[in-house]
Amino acid sequence: MSSALLYAGAGMGLLLVGVWALVLRAHLLRKVLAINVMGSGAFLLLVGAGAMGGGPVDPVPQAMVITGIVVSISATALALALVLRIAYATGKAALPEDRERDLMDREGR
Amino acid sequence: MNPGLLFDAVLVTVLLWVAWAALASRDLFRGIVLFIAFGLVLSMGWVRLGAPDVALAEAAIGAGIAGALLLATWARLPGKTEERPGDDLEGQERDHEQR
Amino acid sequence: MSSASRPPGEPGLLLRAVLALLLLAAAAGVALALVAGQVAPGLSGAVAAALPDSGASNPVTAVLLNFRGYDTLLEMAVLTAAVVGVWSLGPAPRIRETEPSPVLLGMNSVLIPLAPLICAYLLWAGSSRPGGAFQAGAVLAAAGVLFIISGRRPAVHLPAAPMSWGIVAGLGVFLAVALAVMPGGRELLEYPRGLAGALILLVETAATVSIALILAGLFIGGRPEDEP
């Protein structure tokens, strides 16, 4: 078992945790966190799988991941601005079908 | 088991645990802070994978700027409880530390 | 938790079970592909072979700015689109004019002057060592964020127009360079050999300034006040 495989497996795990929280948590900020964790998992899977061959580390997945990190921060920022709009318009930072739910967050509903 | 692989195993365990804690915690503020910690642990993982460029980007953007954005959004969410004195970002952080 | 005691709207046991099954199936598929799949040789050999002509000795920078320049060009477009999207949602929320804590001000007076130095180092180091435009821009943006949360206004009143120009400068310079190399029968983004290093540095410098302004503009969370 190599450490590259270990990190690729961890990326898979992060992807699962992220999807789980994205579906089941109601607060929109939490969903944004979940999408970010999913993205990190995908990046780790990409670079980890690319490093499994041994030898020098492949720079192409690394460059793609740097691009991905920057794209994900811009998507996150846009999503957060939209979350604020929803929260100001409806009084609750949740999707319409989740309005009835307890957001399970002591702060900021 | 060689020490490098052992370190990687511990790092991966911590990474998954922090991600789970950030997404499953009841307190949203705690979740955001844990997410920032997640970014920093992940950037250590990038160093271990031999990708220092990605580690720099992750620490600066994934942990730093994303954390600032999330905290600012959290502070601007409407409908906070009345006893919080400042509705500016910094006042809330200070308030949180005192509890 | 039984269905009778569950609050309205909570996801049911069935949804959780189906989701868990789907995720486990996906995990099993990826694990199988990782363990049993063929290990491809990867592209490190091809990148190393083309590196001397790329204008950068850090392979990641060479891939980002030269071999896969399209990615980075479109990434700048995505960043610009994101800031346009955030600004179009409305004016920036006001930051309350409270007296910032002395700790923050003291930290700012140390960190903010240091940030341009670190930014310049990362930008310059990017061609041969870990670093580059994105990391450098993020460090500069962090200084901007620290300045914004301190609630202080700049001593000189800055109109928002230079910020808009700075935001599009990265994309504009990149696009101009990509098109300017085309006469002489070259493809889009195909830098001439001797000039590659200088062109990459030019693109990276413009991108750094733009990324810093874009990230700070995203942090503001809306259109600056005196923007039309």
CSV table of C-alpha atoms in Angstrom, one decimal:
chain,number,residue,atom,x,y,z
A,1,MET,CA,0.0,0.0,0.0
A,2,SER,CA,1.5,3.3,-1.1
A,3,SER,CA,0.8,6.7,0.4
A,4,ALA,CA,-0.5,7.9,-3.0
A,5,LEU,CA,-3.2,5.2,-2.8
A,6,LEU,CA,-3.9,6.3,0.8
A,7,TYR,CA,-4.5,9.9,-0.3
A,8,ALA,CA,-6.6,8.9,-3.3
A,9,GLY,CA,-8.7,6.8,-0.9
A,10,ALA,CA,-9.0,9.8,1.4
A,11,GLY,CA,-10.2,11.9,-1.5
A,12,MET,CA,-12.9,9.3,-2.2
A,13,GLY,CA,-13.8,9.4,1.5
A,14,LEU,CA,-14.1,13.2,1.4
A,15,LEU,CA,-16.2,13.0,-1.7
A,16,LEU,CA,-18.6,10.7,0.1
A,17,VAL,CA,-18.8,12.8,3.3
A,18,GLY,CA,-19.4,15.9,1.1
A,19,VAL,CA,-22.3,14.3,-0.9
A,20,TRP,CA,-23.8,13.0,2.4
A,21,ALA,CA,-23.8,16.4,4.0
A,22,LEU,CA,-24.9,18.2,0.8
A,23,VAL,CA,-28.1,16.1,0.7
A,24,LEU,CA,-28.9,15.8,4.3
A,25,ARG,CA,-27.9,19.2,5.9
A,26,ALA,CA,-30.5,21.9,5.4
A,27,HIS,CA,-28.5,25.1,6.1
A,28,LEU,CA,-27.3,26.6,2.8
A,29,LEU,CA,-23.9,27.6,4.3
A,30,ARG,CA,-23.4,24.0,5.3
A,31,LYS,CA,-24.2,22.9,1.8
A,32,VAL,CA,-21.6,25.3,0.5
A,33,LEU,CA,-19.1,23.8,3.0
A,34,ALA,CA,-20.1,20.3,1.7
A,35,ILE,CA,-19.5,21.3,-1.9
A,36,ASN,CA,-16.1,22.6,-1.0
A,37,VAL,CA,-15.2,19.4,0.8
A,38,MET,CA,-16.4,17.4,-2.2
A,39,GLY,CA,-14.2,19.5,-4.4
A,40,SER,CA,-11.2,18.9,-2.2
A,41,GLY,CA,-11.9,15.2,-2.3
A,42,ALA,CA,-12.0,15.2,-6.1
A,43,PHE,CA,-8.6,17.1,-6.2
A,44,LEU,CA,-7.0,14.7,-3.8
A,45,LEU,CA,-8.3,11.7,-5.8
A,46,LEU,CA,-6.9,13.3,-9.0
A,47,VAL,CA,-3.4,14.0,-7.7
A,48,GLY,CA,-3.3,10.8,-5.6
A,49,ALA,CA,-4.2,8.6,-8.5
A,50,GLY,CA,-1.7,10.5,-10.7
A,51,ALA,CA,1.1,9.9,-8.2
A,52,MET,CA,0.4,6.1,-8.0
A,53,GLY,CA,2.8,5.3,-10.8
A,54,GLY,CA,5.8,6.3,-8.8
A,55,GLY,CA,8.7,8.3,-10.2
A,56,PRO,CA,8.5,12.1,-10.5
A,57,VAL,CA,5.2,13.7,-9.5
A,58,ASP,CA,3.1,14.4,-12.6
A,59,PRO,CA,2.8,18.2,-12.9
A,60,VAL,CA,-0.4,18.2,-15.1
A,61,PRO,CA,-2.8,17.1,-12.4
A,62,GLN,CA,-1.2,19.6,-10.1
A,63,ALA,CA,-1.8,22.4,-12.5
A,64,MET,CA,-5.3,21.3,-13.0
A,65,VAL,CA,-5.9,21.2,-9.3
A,66,ILE,CA,-4.6,24.8,-8.8
A,67,THR,CA,-7.0,25.9,-11.6
A,68,GLY,CA,-9.7,23.9,-9.8
A,69,ILE,CA,-9.0,25.6,-6.4
A,70,VAL,CA,-9.3,29.0,-7.9
A,71,VAL,CA,-12.5,28.2,-9.8
A,72,SER,CA,-14.0,26.6,-6.7
A,73,ILE,CA,-13.3,29.8,-4.6
A,74,SER,CA,-15.0,31.9,-7.2
A,75,ALA,CA,-18.0,29.6,-7.3
A,76,THR,CA,-18.0,29.6,-3.5
A,77,ALA,CA,-18.1,33.4,-3.4
A,78,LEU,CA,-20.9,33.6,-5.9
A,79,ALA,CA,-22.8,30.9,-3.9
A,80,LEU,CA,-22.3,32.8,-0.7
A,81,ALA,CA,-23.6,36.0,-2.2
A,82,LEU,CA,-26.7,34.1,-3.4
A,83,VAL,CA,-27.2,32.5,0.1
A,84,LEU,CA,-27.2,35.9,1.6
A,85,ARG,CA,-29.8,37.1,-0.9
A,86,ILE,CA,-32.0,34.0,-0.1
A,87,ALA,CA,-31.6,34.6,3.6
A,88,TYR,CA,-32.6,38.3,3.3
A,89,ALA,CA,-35.5,37.6,1.1
A,90,THR,CA,-37.0,34.7,3.0
A,91,GLY,CA,-35.6,35.1,6.5
A,92,LYS,CA,-34.1,31.6,6.5
A,93,ALA,CA,-31.0,30.3,4.9
A,94,ALA,CA,-32.5,27.2,3.5
A,95,LEU,CA,-34.1,25.9,0.3
A,96,PRO,CA,-37.9,26.1,0.0
A,97,GLU,CA,-38.4,22.4,0.6
A,98,ASP,CA,-36.3,22.7,3.7
A,99,ARG,CA,-38.0,25.7,5.2
A,100,GLU,CA,-39.9,23.6,7.8
A,101,ARG,CA,-36.8,21.9,9.0
A,102,ASP,CA,-34.9,22.7,12.1
A,103,LEU,CA,-31.6,23.9,10.6
A,104,MET,CA,-29.8,22.2,13.6
A,105,ASP,CA,-27.6,25.3,13.9
A,106,ARG,CA,-27.8,27.3,17.0
A,107,GLU,CA,-26.4,30.3,15.2
A,108,GLY,CA,-27.9,32.0,12.2
A,109,ARG,CA,-31.0,30.3,10.9
B,1,MET,CA,5.5,0.0,8.5
B,2,ASN,CA,7.8,2.9,7.7
B,3,PRO,CA,7.4,6.2,9.5
B,4,GLY,CA,6.4,8.1,6.3
B,5,LEU,CA,3.5,5.9,5.6
B,6,LEU,CA,2.5,6.0,9.3
B,7,PHE,CA,2.5,9.8,9.2
B,8,ASP,CA,0.4,9.7,6.0
B,9,ALA,CA,-2.1,7.4,7.7
B,10,VAL,CA,-2.4,9.6,10.7
B,11,LEU,CA,-2.8,12.7,8.5
B,12,VAL,CA,-5.5,11.1,6.3
B,13,THR,CA,-7.4,10.0,9.4
B,14,VAL,CA,-7.2,13.5,10.9
B,15,LEU,CA,-8.3,15.0,7.5
B,16,LEU,CA,-11.4,12.8,7.2
B,17,TRP,CA,-12.3,13.4,10.9
B,18,VAL,CA,-12.0,17.2,10.6
B,19,ALA,CA,-14.1,17.1,7.4
B,20,TRP,CA,-16.8,15.0,9.1
B,21,ALA,CA,-16.7,17.3,12.2
B,22,ALA,CA,-17.0,20.4,10.0
B,23,LEU,CA,-20.1,19.1,8.2
B,24,ALA,CA,-21.8,17.3,11.1
B,25,SER,CA,-21.3,19.8,13.9
B,26,ARG,CA,-24.5,21.4,15.3
B,27,ASP,CA,-22.9,24.8,15.6
B,28,LEU,CA,-22.4,26.5,12.2
B,29,PHE,CA,-19.6,28.8,13.5
B,30,ARG,CA,-17.7,25.7,14.7
B,31,GLY,CA,-18.3,24.1,11.3
B,32,ILE,CA,-16.7,27.0,9.5
B,33,VAL,CA,-13.7,27.1,11.8
B,34,LEU,CA,-13.2,23.4,11.4
B,35,PHE,CA,-13.5,23.9,7.6
B,36,ILE,CA,-10.6,26.4,7.8
B,37,ALA,CA,-8.6,23.8,9.8
B,38,PHE,CA,-9.5,21.2,7.2
B,39,GLY,CA,-7.9,23.4,4.5
B,40,LEU,CA,-4.7,23.7,6.5
B,41,VAL,CA,-4.5,19.9,7.2
B,42,LEU,CA,-5.2,19.3,3.5
B,43,SER,CA,-2.3,21.6,2.5
B,44,MET,CA,0.0,19.5,4.6
B,45,GLY,CA,-1.3,16.5,2.7
B,46,TRP,CA,-0.4,18.3,-0.6
B,47,VAL,CA,3.2,18.7,0.7
B,48,ARG,CA,3.3,15.0,1.5
B,49,LEU,CA,2.1,14.2,-2.0
B,50,GLY,CA,5.0,16.2,-3.5
B,51,ALA,CA,2.8,19.1,-4.7
B,52,PRO,CA,4.1,22.2,-2.9
B,53,ASP,CA,2.5,24.6,-5.5
B,54,VAL,CA,-0.9,23.1,-4.7
B,55,ALA,CA,-0.1,23.3,-1.0
B,56,LEU,CA,0.6,27.1,-1.3
B,57,ALA,CA,-2.6,27.6,-3.3
B,58,GLU,CA,-4.7,25.5,-0.8
B,59,ALA,CA,-3.3,27.3,2.3
B,60,ALA,CA,-3.7,30.8,0.8
B,61,ILE,CA,-7.0,30.4,-1.1
B,62,GLY,CA,-8.7,27.3,0.2
B,63,ALA,CA,-8.1,28.0,3.9
B,64,GLY,CA,-7.4,31.8,4.0
B,65,ILE,CA,-9.7,33.5,1.5
B,66,ALA,CA,-12.5,30.9,1.7
B,67,GLY,CA,-12.5,31.1,5.5
B,68,ALA,CA,-12.7,34.9,5.4
B,69,LEU,CA,-15.6,34.7,2.9
B,70,LEU,CA,-17.5,32.1,5.0
B,71,LEU,CA,-17.0,34.0,8.2
B,72,ALA,CA,-18.1,37.3,6.6
B,73,THR,CA,-21.2,35.6,5.2
B,74,TRP,CA,-22.0,34.0,8.5
B,75,ALA,CA,-21.7,37.3,10.3
B,76,ARG,CA,-24.1,39.0,7.7
B,77,LEU,CA,-26.8,36.3,8.0
B,78,PRO,CA,-30.1,37.8,9.3
B,79,GLY,CA,-32.0,36.7,12.3
B,80,LYS,CA,-29.2,36.3,14.8
B,81,THR,CA,-30.2,36.2,18.5
B,82,GLU,CA,-30.4,39.5,20.3
B,83,GLU,CA,-27.7,39.1,22.8
B,84,ARG,CA,-24.9,39.3,20.3
B,85,PRO,CA,-23.5,42.8,20.7
B,86,GLY,CA,-21.7,43.6,17.4
B,87,ASP,CA,-23.0,42.6,14.1
B,88,ASP,CA,-19.7,43.2,12.5
B,89,LEU,CA,-17.4,40.2,11.9
B,90,GLU,CA,-14.8,41.1,14.4
B,91,GLY,CA,-17.3,41.8,17.3
B,92,GLN,CA,-18.8,38.4,16.7
B,93,GLU,CA,-15.5,36.6,16.8
B,94,ARG,CA,-14.6,38.4,20.0
B,95,ASP,CA,-18.0,37.5,21.5
B,96,HIS,CA,-17.5,33.9,20.6
B,97,GLU,CA,-14.1,33.8,22.3
B,98,GLN,CA,-15.5,35.1,25.5
B,99,ARG,CA,-18.1,32.3,25.8
C,1,MET,CA,-35.6,8.0,15.5
C,2,SER,CA,-39.1,6.8,14.6
C,3,SER,CA,-41.2,8.5,11.8
C,4,ALA,CA,-43.8,9.6,14.4
C,5,SER,CA,-41.3,11.7,16.4
C,6,ARG,CA,-39.5,13.1,13.4
C,7,PRO,CA,-40.0,16.8,12.9
C,8,PRO,CA,-41.8,17.8,9.7
C,9,GLY,CA,-39.5,18.0,6.6
C,10,GLU,CA,-36.7,15.9,8.1
C,11,PRO,CA,-35.3,13.5,5.5
C,12,GLY,CA,-36.6,10.0,6.1
C,13,LEU,CA,-34.9,6.7,6.7
C,14,LEU,CA,-35.6,5.6,3.2
C,15,LEU,CA,-33.7,8.6,1.7
C,16,ARG,CA,-30.8,8.0,4.0
C,17,ALA,CA,-30.6,4.3,3.1
C,18,VAL,CA,-30.8,4.9,-0.7
C,19,LEU,CA,-28.2,7.6,-0.4
C,20,ALA,CA,-25.9,5.4,1.6
C,21,LEU,CA,-26.3,2.6,-0.9
C,22,LEU,CA,-25.6,4.8,-3.9
C,23,LEU,CA,-22.5,6.3,-2.2
C,24,LEU,CA,-21.2,2.9,-1.3
C,25,ALA,CA,-21.6,1.7,-4.8
C,26,ALA,CA,-19.7,4.7,-6.1
C,27,ALA,CA,-17.0,4.2,-3.6
C,28,ALA,CA,-16.6,0.5,-4.5
C,29,GLY,CA,-16.4,1.4,-8.2
C,30,VAL,CA,-13.6,4.0,-7.6
C,31,ALA,CA,-11.8,1.8,-5.2
C,32,LEU,CA,-11.8,-1.1,-7.8
C,33,ALA,CA,-10.5,1.3,-10.4
C,34,LEU,CA,-7.8,2.5,-8.1
C,35,VAL,CA,-6.6,-0.9,-7.0
C,36,ALA,CA,-7.1,-3.0,-10.1
C,37,GLY,CA,-6.8,-0.4,-12.9
C,38,GLN,CA,-3.8,0.0,-15.1
C,39,VAL,CA,-1.3,2.6,-13.9
C,40,ALA,CA,-0.8,5.0,-16.8
C,41,PRO,CA,2.7,6.4,-17.3
C,42,GLY,CA,1.4,10.0,-16.9
C,43,LEU,CA,2.6,13.1,-18.5
C,44,SER,CA,5.7,14.0,-16.4
C,45,GLY,CA,8.0,12.6,-19.1
C,46,ALA,CA,6.4,14.7,-21.8
C,47,VAL,CA,6.4,17.9,-19.7
C,48,ALA,CA,10.1,17.3,-18.7
C,49,ALA,CA,11.0,16.9,-22.4
C,50,ALA,CA,9.3,20.2,-23.4
C,51,LEU,CA,10.4,22.1,-20.3
C,52,PRO,CA,13.5,23.9,-21.7
C,53,ASP,CA,11.4,25.6,-24.4
C,54,SER,CA,8.6,26.6,-22.1
C,55,GLY,CA,10.0,29.7,-20.5
C,56,ALA,CA,9.7,28.4,-17.0
C,57,SER,CA,11.7,25.8,-15.1
C,58,ASN,CA,9.0,25.0,-12.6
C,59,PRO,CA,7.0,22.3,-14.4
C,60,VAL,CA,3.7,23.3,-12.8
C,61,THR,CA,4.1,26.9,-13.9
C,62,ALA,CA,5.0,25.7,-17.4
C,63,VAL,CA,1.9,23.6,-17.6
C,64,LEU,CA,-0.3,26.4,-16.2
C,65,LEU,CA,0.9,29.2,-18.3
C,66,ASN,CA,2.2,27.5,-21.4
C,67,PHE,CA,1.2,23.9,-22.2
C,68,ARG,CA,-2.3,24.3,-20.8
C,69,GLY,CA,-2.6,28.1,-21.2
C,70,TYR,CA,-6.3,27.7,-22.4
C,71,ASP,CA,-7.2,26.4,-18.9
C,72,THR,CA,-5.7,29.4,-17.2
C,73,LEU,CA,-7.1,31.9,-19.7
C,74,LEU,CA,-10.6,30.5,-19.2
C,75,GLU,CA,-10.0,30.4,-15.5
C,76,MET,CA,-9.4,34.2,-15.5
C,77,ALA,CA,-12.6,34.5,-17.4
C,78,VAL,CA,-14.5,32.4,-14.7
C,79,LEU,CA,-13.0,34.6,-12.0
C,80,THR,CA,-14.0,37.8,-13.8
C,81,ALA,CA,-17.5,36.4,-14.4
C,82,ALA,CA,-17.8,35.5,-10.7
C,83,VAL,CA,-17.0,39.0,-9.5
C,84,VAL,CA,-19.4,40.4,-12.1
C,85,GLY,CA,-22.1,38.1,-10.8
C,86,VAL,CA,-21.5,39.0,-7.1
C,87,TRP,CA,-21.4,42.7,-7.9
C,88,SER,CA,-24.6,42.5,-10.0
C,89,LEU,CA,-26.5,41.1,-7.0
C,90,GLY,CA,-26.5,44.5,-5.4
C,91,PRO,CA,-24.4,47.1,-3.5
C,92,ALA,CA,-21.9,46.0,-1.0
C,93,PRO,CA,-23.2,45.6,2.6
C,94,ARG,CA,-21.9,48.3,4.8
C,95,ILE,CA,-19.2,47.4,7.3
C,96,ARG,CA,-20.2,48.9,10.6
C,97,GLU,CA,-18.1,51.8,11.7
C,98,THR,CA,-16.9,50.4,15.0
C,99,GLU,CA,-13.5,51.0,16.5
C,100,PRO,CA,-11.5,47.9,15.5
C,101,SER,CA,-9.6,46.1,18.2
C,102,PRO,CA,-6.0,47.2,18.8
C,103,VAL,CA,-4.9,43.7,18.2
C,104,LEU,CA,-6.2,43.7,14.7
C,105,LEU,CA,-4.7,47.1,14.0
C,106,GLY,CA,-1.3,46.1,15.4
C,107,MET,CA,-1.3,42.9,13.3
C,108,ASN,CA,-2.3,44.9,10.2
C,109,SER,CA,0.5,47.3,10.6
C,110,VAL,CA,2.9,44.4,10.5
C,111,LEU,CA,1.2,42.1,8.0
C,112,ILE,CA,-0.1,44.5,5.4
C,113,PRO,CA,3.3,46.0,4.5
C,114,LEU,CA,4.7,42.5,4.4
C,115,ALA,CA,2.1,41.2,2.0
C,116,PRO,CA,3.3,42.9,-1.2
C,117,LEU,CA,6.9,41.7,-0.5
C,118,ILE,CA,5.7,38.0,-0.1
C,119,CYS,CA,3.5,38.5,-3.2
C,120,ALA,CA,6.4,39.7,-5.3
C,121,TYR,CA,8.6,36.9,-4.0
C,122,LEU,CA,5.9,34.2,-4.9
C,123,LEU,CA,5.4,35.8,-8.3
C,124,TRP,CA,9.1,35.9,-9.1
C,125,ALA,CA,9.8,32.4,-7.6
C,126,GLY,CA,7.0,30.9,-9.6
C,127,SER,CA,9.1,30.4,-12.7
C,128,SER,CA,11.6,28.1,-11.0
C,129,ARG,CA,10.3,27.1,-7.6
C,130,PRO,CA,6.9,26.6,-5.9
C,131,GLY,CA,4.8,29.8,-6.2
C,132,GLY,CA,3.1,31.6,-9.0
C,133,ALA,CA,0.4,34.1,-9.9
C,134,PHE,CA,-2.5,32.5,-8.0
C,135,GLN,CA,-0.7,32.1,-4.7
C,136,ALA,CA,0.8,35.6,-5.0
C,137,GLY,CA,-2.6,37.2,-5.8
C,138,ALA,CA,-4.2,35.4,-2.8
C,139,VAL,CA,-1.6,36.8,-0.4
C,140,LEU,CA,-2.2,40.3,-1.7
C,141,ALA,CA,-5.9,39.7,-1.5
C,142,ALA,CA,-5.5,38.6,2.1
C,143,ALA,CA,-3.9,41.9,2.9
C,144,GLY,CA,-6.9,43.6,1.3
C,145,VAL,CA,-9.3,41.5,3.4
C,146,LEU,CA,-7.4,42.5,6.6
C,147,PHE,CA,-7.6,46.1,5.6
C,148,ILE,CA,-11.4,45.8,4.8
C,149,ILE,CA,-12.3,44.2,8.2
C,150,SER,CA,-10.3,46.8,10.1
C,151,GLY,CA,-13.0,49.2,8.9
C,152,ARG,CA,-10.5,51.9,8.1
C,153,ARG,CA,-10.9,53.9,4.9
C,154,PRO,CA,-7.9,54.7,2.7
C,155,ALA,CA,-6.6,58.2,3.4
C,156,VAL,CA,-7.0,59.0,-0.3
C,157,HIS,CA,-10.5,58.4,-1.6
C,158,LEU,CA,-10.2,55.8,-4.3
C,159,PRO,CA,-12.9,55.8,-6.9
C,160,ALA,CA,-14.1,52.3,-7.8
C,161,ALA,CA,-13.3,52.7,-11.5
C,162,PRO,CA,-9.6,51.7,-11.2
C,163,MET,CA,-10.7,48.6,-9.4
C,164,SER,CA,-12.9,47.6,-12.3
C,165,TRP,CA,-10.1,48.2,-14.7
C,166,GLY,CA,-7.7,46.1,-12.5
C,167,ILE,CA,-10.2,43.3,-12.4
C,168,VAL,CA,-10.4,42.9,-16.1
C,169,ALA,CA,-6.7,43.6,-16.7
C,170,GLY,CA,-5.6,40.0,-16.1
C,171,LEU,CA,-8.0,38.6,-18.6
C,172,GLY,CA,-7.3,41.4,-21.0
C,173,VAL,CA,-3.5,41.2,-20.9
C,174,PHE,CA,-3.7,37.4,-21.2
C,175,LEU,CA,-6.0,37.6,-24.2
C,176,ALA,CA,-3.9,40.3,-25.8
C,177,VAL,CA,-0.8,38.2,-25.4
C,178,ALA,CA,-2.5,35.1,-26.7
C,179,LEU,CA,-3.6,36.9,-29.8
C,180,ALA,CA,-0.4,39.0,-30.3
C,181,VAL,CA,1.7,35.9,-30.8
C,182,MET,CA,-0.5,34.7,-33.7
C,183,PRO,CA,1.1,36.6,-36.6
C,184,GLY,CA,3.9,34.5,-38.1
C,185,GLY,CA,1.8,31.4,-38.4
C,186,ARG,CA,1.7,30.5,-34.7
C,187,GLU,CA,-1.4,29.1,-32.9
C,188,LEU,CA,-3.2,31.0,-30.2
C,189,LEU,CA,-1.1,31.1,-27.0
C,190,GLU,CA,1.9,29.6,-28.8
C,191,TYR,CA,4.7,31.8,-27.4
C,192,PRO,CA,7.8,32.4,-29.6
C,193,ARG,CA,10.7,30.5,-28.1
C,194,GLY,CA,13.0,33.3,-27.0
C,195,LEU,CA,10.1,35.5,-25.6
C,196,ALA,CA,8.3,32.8,-23.7
C,197,GLY,CA,9.8,33.6,-20.3
C,198,ALA,CA,9.1,37.4,-20.6
C,199,LEU,CA,5.6,36.8,-21.9
C,200,ILE,CA,4.8,34.4,-19.1
C,201,LEU,CA,6.1,36.9,-16.5
C,202,LEU,CA,3.9,39.7,-18.1
C,203,VAL,CA,0.8,37.6,-18.1
C,204,GLU,CA,1.5,36.4,-14.5
C,205,THR,CA,2.0,40.0,-13.2
C,206,ALA,CA,-1.3,41.2,-14.7
C,207,ALA,CA,-3.0,38.0,-13.4
C,208,THR,CA,-1.7,38.6,-9.9
C,209,VAL,CA,-3.0,42.1,-9.7
C,210,SER,CA,-6.4,41.0,-11.1
C,211,ILE,CA,-6.7,38.0,-8.8
C,212,ALA,CA,-5.9,40.1,-5.8
C,213,LEU,CA,-8.5,42.7,-6.8
C,214,ILE,CA,-11.1,40.0,-7.7
C,215,LEU,CA,-10.7,38.1,-4.4
C,216,ALA,CA,-11.0,41.3,-2.5
C,217,GLY,CA,-14.0,42.3,-4.6
C,218,LEU,CA,-15.6,39.0,-3.9
C,219,PHE,CA,-15.0,39.5,-0.2
C,220,ILE,CA,-16.7,43.0,-0.3
C,221,GLY,CA,-19.8,41.0,-1.3
C,222,GLY,CA,-21.4,43.5,-3.7
C,223,ARG,CA,-20.9,46.5,-5.9
C,224,PRO,CA,-18.6,49.2,-4.3
C,225,GLU,CA,-20.7,52.2,-3.4
C,226,ASP,CA,-19.6,54.7,-6.1
C,227,GLU,CA,-19.7,52.2,-8.9
C,228,PRO,CA,-22.3,53.1,-11.4
